[in-house]
Coordinates of N, CA and C in Angstrom, one line a residue:
X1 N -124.9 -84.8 29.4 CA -124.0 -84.2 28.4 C -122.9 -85.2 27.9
X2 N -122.3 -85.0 26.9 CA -121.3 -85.7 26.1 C -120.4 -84.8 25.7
X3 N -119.3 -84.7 25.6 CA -118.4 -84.5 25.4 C -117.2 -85.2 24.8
X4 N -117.1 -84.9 23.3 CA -116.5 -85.4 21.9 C -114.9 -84.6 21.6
X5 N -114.2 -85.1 21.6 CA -113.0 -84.3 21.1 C -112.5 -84.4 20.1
X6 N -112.0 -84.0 18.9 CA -111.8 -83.9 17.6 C -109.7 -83.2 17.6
X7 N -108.9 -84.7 17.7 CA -107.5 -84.2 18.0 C -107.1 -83.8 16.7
X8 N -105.9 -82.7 16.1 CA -105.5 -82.6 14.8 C -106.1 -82.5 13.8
X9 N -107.4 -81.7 14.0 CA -107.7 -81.8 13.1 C -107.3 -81.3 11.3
X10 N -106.1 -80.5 11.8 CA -105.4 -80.0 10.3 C -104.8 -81.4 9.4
X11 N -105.0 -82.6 10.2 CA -104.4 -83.2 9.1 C -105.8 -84.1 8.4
X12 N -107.0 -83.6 8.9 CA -107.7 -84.5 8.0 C -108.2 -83.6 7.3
X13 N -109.1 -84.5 6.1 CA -109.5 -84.9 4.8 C -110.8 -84.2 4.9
X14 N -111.4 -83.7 3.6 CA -112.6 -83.0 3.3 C -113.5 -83.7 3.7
X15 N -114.0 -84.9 3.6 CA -114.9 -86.2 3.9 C -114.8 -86.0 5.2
X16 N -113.5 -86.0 6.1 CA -114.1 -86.2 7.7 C -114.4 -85.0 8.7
X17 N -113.8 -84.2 7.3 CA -114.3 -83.0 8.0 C -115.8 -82.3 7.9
X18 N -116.6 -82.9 6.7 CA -117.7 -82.7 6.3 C -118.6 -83.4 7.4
X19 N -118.2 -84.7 7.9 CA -118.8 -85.2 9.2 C -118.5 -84.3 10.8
X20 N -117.7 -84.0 10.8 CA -117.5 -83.1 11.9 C -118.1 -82.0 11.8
X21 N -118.0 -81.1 10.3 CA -119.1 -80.0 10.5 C -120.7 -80.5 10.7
X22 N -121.3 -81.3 10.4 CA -122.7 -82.3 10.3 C -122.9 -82.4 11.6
X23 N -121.8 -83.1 12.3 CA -122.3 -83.0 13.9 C -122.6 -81.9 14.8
X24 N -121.6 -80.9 14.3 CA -121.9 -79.9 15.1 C -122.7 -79.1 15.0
X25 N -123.4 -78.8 13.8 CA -124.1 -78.0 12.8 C -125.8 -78.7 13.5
X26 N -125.6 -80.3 13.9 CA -127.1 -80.5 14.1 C -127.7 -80.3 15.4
X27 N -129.0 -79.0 15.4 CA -130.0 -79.0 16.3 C -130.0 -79.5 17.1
X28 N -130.2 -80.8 16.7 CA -130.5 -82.2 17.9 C -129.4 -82.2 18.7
X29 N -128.2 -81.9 18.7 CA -126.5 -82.3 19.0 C -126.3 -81.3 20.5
X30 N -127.4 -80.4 21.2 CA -127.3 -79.7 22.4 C -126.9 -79.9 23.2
X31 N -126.8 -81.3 23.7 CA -126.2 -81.8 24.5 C -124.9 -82.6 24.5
X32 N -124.1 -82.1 23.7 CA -123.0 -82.4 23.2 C -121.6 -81.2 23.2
X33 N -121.0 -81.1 24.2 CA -119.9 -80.3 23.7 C -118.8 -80.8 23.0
X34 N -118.5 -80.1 22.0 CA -117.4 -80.5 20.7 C -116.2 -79.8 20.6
X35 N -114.9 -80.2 21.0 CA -113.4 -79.6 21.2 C -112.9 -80.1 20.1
X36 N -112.2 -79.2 19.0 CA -111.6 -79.6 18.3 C -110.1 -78.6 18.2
X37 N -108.8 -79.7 17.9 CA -107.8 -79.1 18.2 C -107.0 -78.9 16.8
X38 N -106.5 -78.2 16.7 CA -105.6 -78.4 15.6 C -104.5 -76.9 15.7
X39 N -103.2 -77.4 15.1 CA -102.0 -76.7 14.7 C -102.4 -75.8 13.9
X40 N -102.4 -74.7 14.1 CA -102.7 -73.3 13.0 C -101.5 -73.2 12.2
X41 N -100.6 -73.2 13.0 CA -98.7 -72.9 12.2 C -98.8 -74.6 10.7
X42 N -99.7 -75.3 10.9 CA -99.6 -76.3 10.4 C -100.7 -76.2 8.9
X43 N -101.5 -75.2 8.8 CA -102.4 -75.2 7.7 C -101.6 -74.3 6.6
X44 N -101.2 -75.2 5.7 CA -100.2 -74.6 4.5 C -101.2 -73.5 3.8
X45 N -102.5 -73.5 3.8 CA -102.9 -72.2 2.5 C -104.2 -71.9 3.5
X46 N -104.4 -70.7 3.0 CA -105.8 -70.5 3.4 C -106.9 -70.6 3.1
X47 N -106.8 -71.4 1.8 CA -107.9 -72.0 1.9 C -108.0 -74.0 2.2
X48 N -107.3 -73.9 3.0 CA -106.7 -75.2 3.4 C -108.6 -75.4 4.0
X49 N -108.8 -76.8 3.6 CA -109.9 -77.5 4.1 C -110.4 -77.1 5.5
X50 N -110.2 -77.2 6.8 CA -110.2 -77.2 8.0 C -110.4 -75.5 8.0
X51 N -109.8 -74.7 7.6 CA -110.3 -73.1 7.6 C -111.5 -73.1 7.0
X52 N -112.0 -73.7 6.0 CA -113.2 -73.6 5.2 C -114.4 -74.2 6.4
X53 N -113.9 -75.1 6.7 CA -115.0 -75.8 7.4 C -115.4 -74.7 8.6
X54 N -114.2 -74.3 8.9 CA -114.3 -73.7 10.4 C -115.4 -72.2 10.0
X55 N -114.9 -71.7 8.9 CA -116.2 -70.3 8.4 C -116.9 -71.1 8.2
X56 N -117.8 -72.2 7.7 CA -118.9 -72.7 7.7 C -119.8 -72.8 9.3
X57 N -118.9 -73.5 9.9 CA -119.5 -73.1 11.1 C -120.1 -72.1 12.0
X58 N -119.0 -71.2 11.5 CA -119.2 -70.0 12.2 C -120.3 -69.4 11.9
X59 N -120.7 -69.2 10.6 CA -122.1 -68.5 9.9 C -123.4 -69.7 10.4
X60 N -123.4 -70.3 10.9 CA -124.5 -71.1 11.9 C -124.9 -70.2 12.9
X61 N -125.3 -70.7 13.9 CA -126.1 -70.2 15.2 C -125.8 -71.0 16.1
X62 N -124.6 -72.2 16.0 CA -123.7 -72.7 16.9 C -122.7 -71.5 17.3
X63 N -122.7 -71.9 19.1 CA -121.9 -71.2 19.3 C -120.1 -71.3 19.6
X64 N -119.4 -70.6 19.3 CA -118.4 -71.2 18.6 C -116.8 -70.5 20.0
X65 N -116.0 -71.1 20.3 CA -114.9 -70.2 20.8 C -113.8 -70.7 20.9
X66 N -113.2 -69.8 20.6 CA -111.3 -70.2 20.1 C -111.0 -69.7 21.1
X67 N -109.6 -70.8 21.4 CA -108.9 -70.1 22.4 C -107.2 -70.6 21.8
X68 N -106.6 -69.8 21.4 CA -105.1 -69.7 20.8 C -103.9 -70.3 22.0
X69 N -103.5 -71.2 21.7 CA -102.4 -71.9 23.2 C -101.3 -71.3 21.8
X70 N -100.1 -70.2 22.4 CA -99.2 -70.3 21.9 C -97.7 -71.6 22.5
X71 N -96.8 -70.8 22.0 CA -95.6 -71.7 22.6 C -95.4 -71.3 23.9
X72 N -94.3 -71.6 24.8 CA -94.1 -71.1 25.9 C -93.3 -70.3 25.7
X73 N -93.2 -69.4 26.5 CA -92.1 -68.2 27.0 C -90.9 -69.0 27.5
X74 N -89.7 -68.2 27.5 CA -88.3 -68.9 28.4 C -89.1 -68.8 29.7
X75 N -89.2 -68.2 30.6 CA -89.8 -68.4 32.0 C -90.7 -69.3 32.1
X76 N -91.7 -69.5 31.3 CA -92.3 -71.1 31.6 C -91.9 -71.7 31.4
X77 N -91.0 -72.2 30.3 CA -89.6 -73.3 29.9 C -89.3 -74.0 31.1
X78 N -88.9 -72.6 31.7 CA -87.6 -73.0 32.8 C -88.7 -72.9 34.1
X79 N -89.7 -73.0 34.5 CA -90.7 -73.3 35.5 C -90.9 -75.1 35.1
X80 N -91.6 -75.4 34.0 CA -91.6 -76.3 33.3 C -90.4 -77.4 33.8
X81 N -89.3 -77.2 33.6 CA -87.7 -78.0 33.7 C -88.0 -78.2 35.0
X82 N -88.0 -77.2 36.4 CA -87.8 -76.9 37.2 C -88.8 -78.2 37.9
X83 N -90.1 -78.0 37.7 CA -90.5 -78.9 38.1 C -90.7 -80.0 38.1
X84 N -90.5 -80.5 36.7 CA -89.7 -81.7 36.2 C -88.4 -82.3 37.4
X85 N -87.5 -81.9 37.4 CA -86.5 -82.4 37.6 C -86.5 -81.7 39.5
X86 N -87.8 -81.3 40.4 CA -87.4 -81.2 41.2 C -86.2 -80.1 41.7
X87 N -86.0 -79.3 41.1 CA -85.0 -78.4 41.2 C -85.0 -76.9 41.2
X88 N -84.6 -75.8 41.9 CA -84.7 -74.3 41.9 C -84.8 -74.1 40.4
X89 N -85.4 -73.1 40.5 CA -85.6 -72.8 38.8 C -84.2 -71.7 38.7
X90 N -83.7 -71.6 39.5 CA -82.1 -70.6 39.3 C -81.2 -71.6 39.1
X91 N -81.2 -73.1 39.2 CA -80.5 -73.8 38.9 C -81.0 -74.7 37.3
X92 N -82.0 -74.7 37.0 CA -82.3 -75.0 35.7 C -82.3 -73.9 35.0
X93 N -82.2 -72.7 35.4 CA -82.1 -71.8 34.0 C -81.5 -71.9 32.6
X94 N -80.1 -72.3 33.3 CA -79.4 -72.1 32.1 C -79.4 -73.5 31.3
X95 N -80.4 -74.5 31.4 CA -80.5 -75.7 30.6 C -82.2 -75.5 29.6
X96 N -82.9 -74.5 30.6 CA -84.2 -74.3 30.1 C -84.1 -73.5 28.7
X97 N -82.9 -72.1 29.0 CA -82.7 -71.6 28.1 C -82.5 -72.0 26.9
X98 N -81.8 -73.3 26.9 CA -81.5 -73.9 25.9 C -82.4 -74.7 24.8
X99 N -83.4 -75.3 26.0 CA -84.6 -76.1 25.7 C -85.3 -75.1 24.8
X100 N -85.5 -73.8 25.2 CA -86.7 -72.9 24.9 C -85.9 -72.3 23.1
X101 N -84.4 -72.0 23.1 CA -83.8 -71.6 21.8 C -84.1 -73.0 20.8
X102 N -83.7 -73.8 21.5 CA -83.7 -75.2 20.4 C -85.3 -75.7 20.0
X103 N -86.4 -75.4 20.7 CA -87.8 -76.1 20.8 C -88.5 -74.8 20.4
X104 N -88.2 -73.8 20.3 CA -88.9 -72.3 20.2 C -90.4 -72.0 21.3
X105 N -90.1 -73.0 21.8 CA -90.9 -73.0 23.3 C -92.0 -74.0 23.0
X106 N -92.3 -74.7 22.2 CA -92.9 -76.1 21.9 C -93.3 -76.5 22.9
X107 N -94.4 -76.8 23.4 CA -94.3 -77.6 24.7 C -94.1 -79.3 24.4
X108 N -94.8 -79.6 23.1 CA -94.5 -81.1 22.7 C -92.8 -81.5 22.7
X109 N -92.1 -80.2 22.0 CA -91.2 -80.7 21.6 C -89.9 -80.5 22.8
X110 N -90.3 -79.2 24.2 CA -89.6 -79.4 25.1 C -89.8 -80.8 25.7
X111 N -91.3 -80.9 26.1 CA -91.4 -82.7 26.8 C -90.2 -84.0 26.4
X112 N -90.3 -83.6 25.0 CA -90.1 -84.8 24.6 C -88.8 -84.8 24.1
X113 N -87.8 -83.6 24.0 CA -86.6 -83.4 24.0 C -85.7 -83.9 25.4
X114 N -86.8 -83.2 26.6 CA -86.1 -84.1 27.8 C -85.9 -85.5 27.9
X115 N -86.7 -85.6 28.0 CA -86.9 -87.6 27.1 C -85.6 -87.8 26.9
X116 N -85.4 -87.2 25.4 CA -84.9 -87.8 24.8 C -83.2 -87.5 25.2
X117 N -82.9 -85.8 25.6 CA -81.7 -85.8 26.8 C -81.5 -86.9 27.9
X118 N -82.5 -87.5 28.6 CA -82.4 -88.5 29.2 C -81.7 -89.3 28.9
X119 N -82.4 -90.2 27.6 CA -82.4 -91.3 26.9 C -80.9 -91.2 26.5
X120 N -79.9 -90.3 26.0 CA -78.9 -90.1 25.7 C -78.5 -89.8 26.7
X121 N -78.8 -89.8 27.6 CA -77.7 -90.2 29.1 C -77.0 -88.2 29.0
X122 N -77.4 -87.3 28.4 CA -77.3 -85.9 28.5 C -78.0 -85.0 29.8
X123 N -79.0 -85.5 30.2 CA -79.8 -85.4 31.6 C -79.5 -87.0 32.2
X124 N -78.9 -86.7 33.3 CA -79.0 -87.6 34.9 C -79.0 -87.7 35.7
X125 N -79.4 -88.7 36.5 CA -79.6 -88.2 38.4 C -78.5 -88.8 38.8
X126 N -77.9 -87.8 39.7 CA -76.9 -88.2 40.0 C -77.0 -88.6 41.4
X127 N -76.6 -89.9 41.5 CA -76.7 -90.7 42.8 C -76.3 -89.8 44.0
X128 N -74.8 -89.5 44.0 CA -73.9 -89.1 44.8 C -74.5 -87.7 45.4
X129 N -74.7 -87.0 44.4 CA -75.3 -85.3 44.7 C -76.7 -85.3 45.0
X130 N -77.4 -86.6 44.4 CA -79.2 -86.7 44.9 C -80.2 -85.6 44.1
X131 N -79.5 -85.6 42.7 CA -80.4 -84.5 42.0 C -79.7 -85.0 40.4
X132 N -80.5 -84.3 40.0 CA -80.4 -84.4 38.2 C -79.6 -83.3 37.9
X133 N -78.4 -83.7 37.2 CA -77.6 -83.2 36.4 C -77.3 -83.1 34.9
X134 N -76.6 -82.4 34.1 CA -76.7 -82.5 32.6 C -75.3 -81.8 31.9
X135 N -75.2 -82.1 30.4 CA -74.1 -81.9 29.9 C -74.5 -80.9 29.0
X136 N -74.8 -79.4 29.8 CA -74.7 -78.3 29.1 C -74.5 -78.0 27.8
X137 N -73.0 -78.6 27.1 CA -72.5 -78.3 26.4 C -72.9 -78.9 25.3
X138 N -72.9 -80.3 25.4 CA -73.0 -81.3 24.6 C -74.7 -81.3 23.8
X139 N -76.1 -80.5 25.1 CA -77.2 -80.3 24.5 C -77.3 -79.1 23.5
X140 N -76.6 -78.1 23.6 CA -76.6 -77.3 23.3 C -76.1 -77.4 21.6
X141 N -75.1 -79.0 21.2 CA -74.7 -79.1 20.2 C -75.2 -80.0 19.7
X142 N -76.7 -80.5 20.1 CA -77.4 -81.6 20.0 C -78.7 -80.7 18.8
X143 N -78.9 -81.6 17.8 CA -79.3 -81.5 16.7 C -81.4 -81.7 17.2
X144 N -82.1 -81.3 16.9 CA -83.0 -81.3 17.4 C -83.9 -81.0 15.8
X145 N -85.2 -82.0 15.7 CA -85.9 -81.9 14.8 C -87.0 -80.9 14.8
X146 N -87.2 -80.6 13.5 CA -87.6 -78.9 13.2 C -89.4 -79.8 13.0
X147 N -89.9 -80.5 13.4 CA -91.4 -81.0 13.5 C -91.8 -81.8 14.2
X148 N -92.8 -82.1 14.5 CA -93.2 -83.4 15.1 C -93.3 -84.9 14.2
X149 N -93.8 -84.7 13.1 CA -93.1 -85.8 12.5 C -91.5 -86.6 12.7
X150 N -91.0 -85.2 12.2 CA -89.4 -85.6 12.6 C -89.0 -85.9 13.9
X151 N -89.4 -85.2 15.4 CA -89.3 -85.9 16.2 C -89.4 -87.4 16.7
X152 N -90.8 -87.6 16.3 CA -91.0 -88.5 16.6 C -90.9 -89.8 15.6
X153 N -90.3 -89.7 14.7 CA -89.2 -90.7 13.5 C -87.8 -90.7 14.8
X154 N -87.0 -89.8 14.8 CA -85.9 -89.8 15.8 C -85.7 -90.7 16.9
X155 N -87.4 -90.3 17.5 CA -87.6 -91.0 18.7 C -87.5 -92.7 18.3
X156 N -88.5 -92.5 17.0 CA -88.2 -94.5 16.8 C -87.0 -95.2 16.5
X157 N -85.8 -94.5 16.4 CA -84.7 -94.9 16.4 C -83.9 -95.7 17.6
X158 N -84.7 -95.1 18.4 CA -84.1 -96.0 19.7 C -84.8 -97.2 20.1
X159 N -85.2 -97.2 19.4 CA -86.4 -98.7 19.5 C -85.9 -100.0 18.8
X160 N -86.1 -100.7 19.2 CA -85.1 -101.9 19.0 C -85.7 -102.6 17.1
X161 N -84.9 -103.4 16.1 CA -85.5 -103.8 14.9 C -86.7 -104.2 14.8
X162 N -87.0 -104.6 15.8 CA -88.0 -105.5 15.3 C -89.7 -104.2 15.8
X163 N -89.5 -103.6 17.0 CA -90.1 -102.7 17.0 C -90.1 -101.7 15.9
X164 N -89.3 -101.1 15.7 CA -89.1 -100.6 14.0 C -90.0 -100.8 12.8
X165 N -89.4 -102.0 12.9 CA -90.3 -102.6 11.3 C -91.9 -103.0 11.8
X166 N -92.2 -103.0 12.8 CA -93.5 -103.1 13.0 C -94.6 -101.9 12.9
X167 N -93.8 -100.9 13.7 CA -94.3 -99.5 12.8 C -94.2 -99.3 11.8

């Protein structure tokens, strides 16, 4: 068996998606399982390409199954933190909370917000006490991007010029 993965697919194009429905759609392709991912909050219309394709499929005799990953809950947030950082989840609550208001429970965007608390020296391990610490106050007043595009533009900010201009 083979096993093919198909990441994002909301952001492509009628053409690659016309190849993607072809693969899956062919007979011969049995031994092939086919994962394709894509952002639902991300398809501006309904009849956005990627929806069309997806009822094409469906009216086949391929068999077909969705499974919906929402955002996280505050309680996984703060499970999430917790194990990250090694620490009681009664002592990361009140930073998880924050993660989960500011990220709307994103999992991309919690990951990579701690990151980026890090990187701003906002999360740190504190030698003396032997655990990770944080500036409550200061995350809380910390500006956080409303996409993953914008994230991850943000992120290349900290990247030195010449890395910059090469992206």
């Amino acid at each position: 068996p083979i096993v093919m993965a198909f990441d994002d697919l909301q952001w492509a194009n009628e053409q690659c998606l016309d190849v993607v429905s072809k693969l899956i759609t062919d007979v011969s392709s049995r031994s092939v399982l086919f994962i394709g991912t894509y952002r639902d909050n991300e398809l501006e219309t309904a009849d956005h390409p990627l929806e069309e394709t997806l009822g094409e499929i469906a009216t086949t005799n391929v068999p077909m199954s969705t499974i919906h990953l929402g955002n996280l809950d505050p309680l996984t947030v703060n499970d999430l933190v917790s194990d990250v950082l090694h620490l009681s989840p009664r002592l990361t609550r009140p930073l998880a909370d924050v993660l989960h208001t500011k990220t709307r429970g994103n999992p991309l965007f919690v990951k990579q917000m701690i990151k980026v608390l890090h990187e701003d020296k906002l999360l740190y391990y504190s030698a003396s006490r032997r655990r990770w610490e944080w500036d409550l106050e200061a995350i809380q007043e910390q500006l956080i991007a409303d996409s993953a595009v914008e994230l991850l533009v943000d992120m290349m900010k900290h990247y030195e010029a010449d890395g910059q201009r090469m992206l």
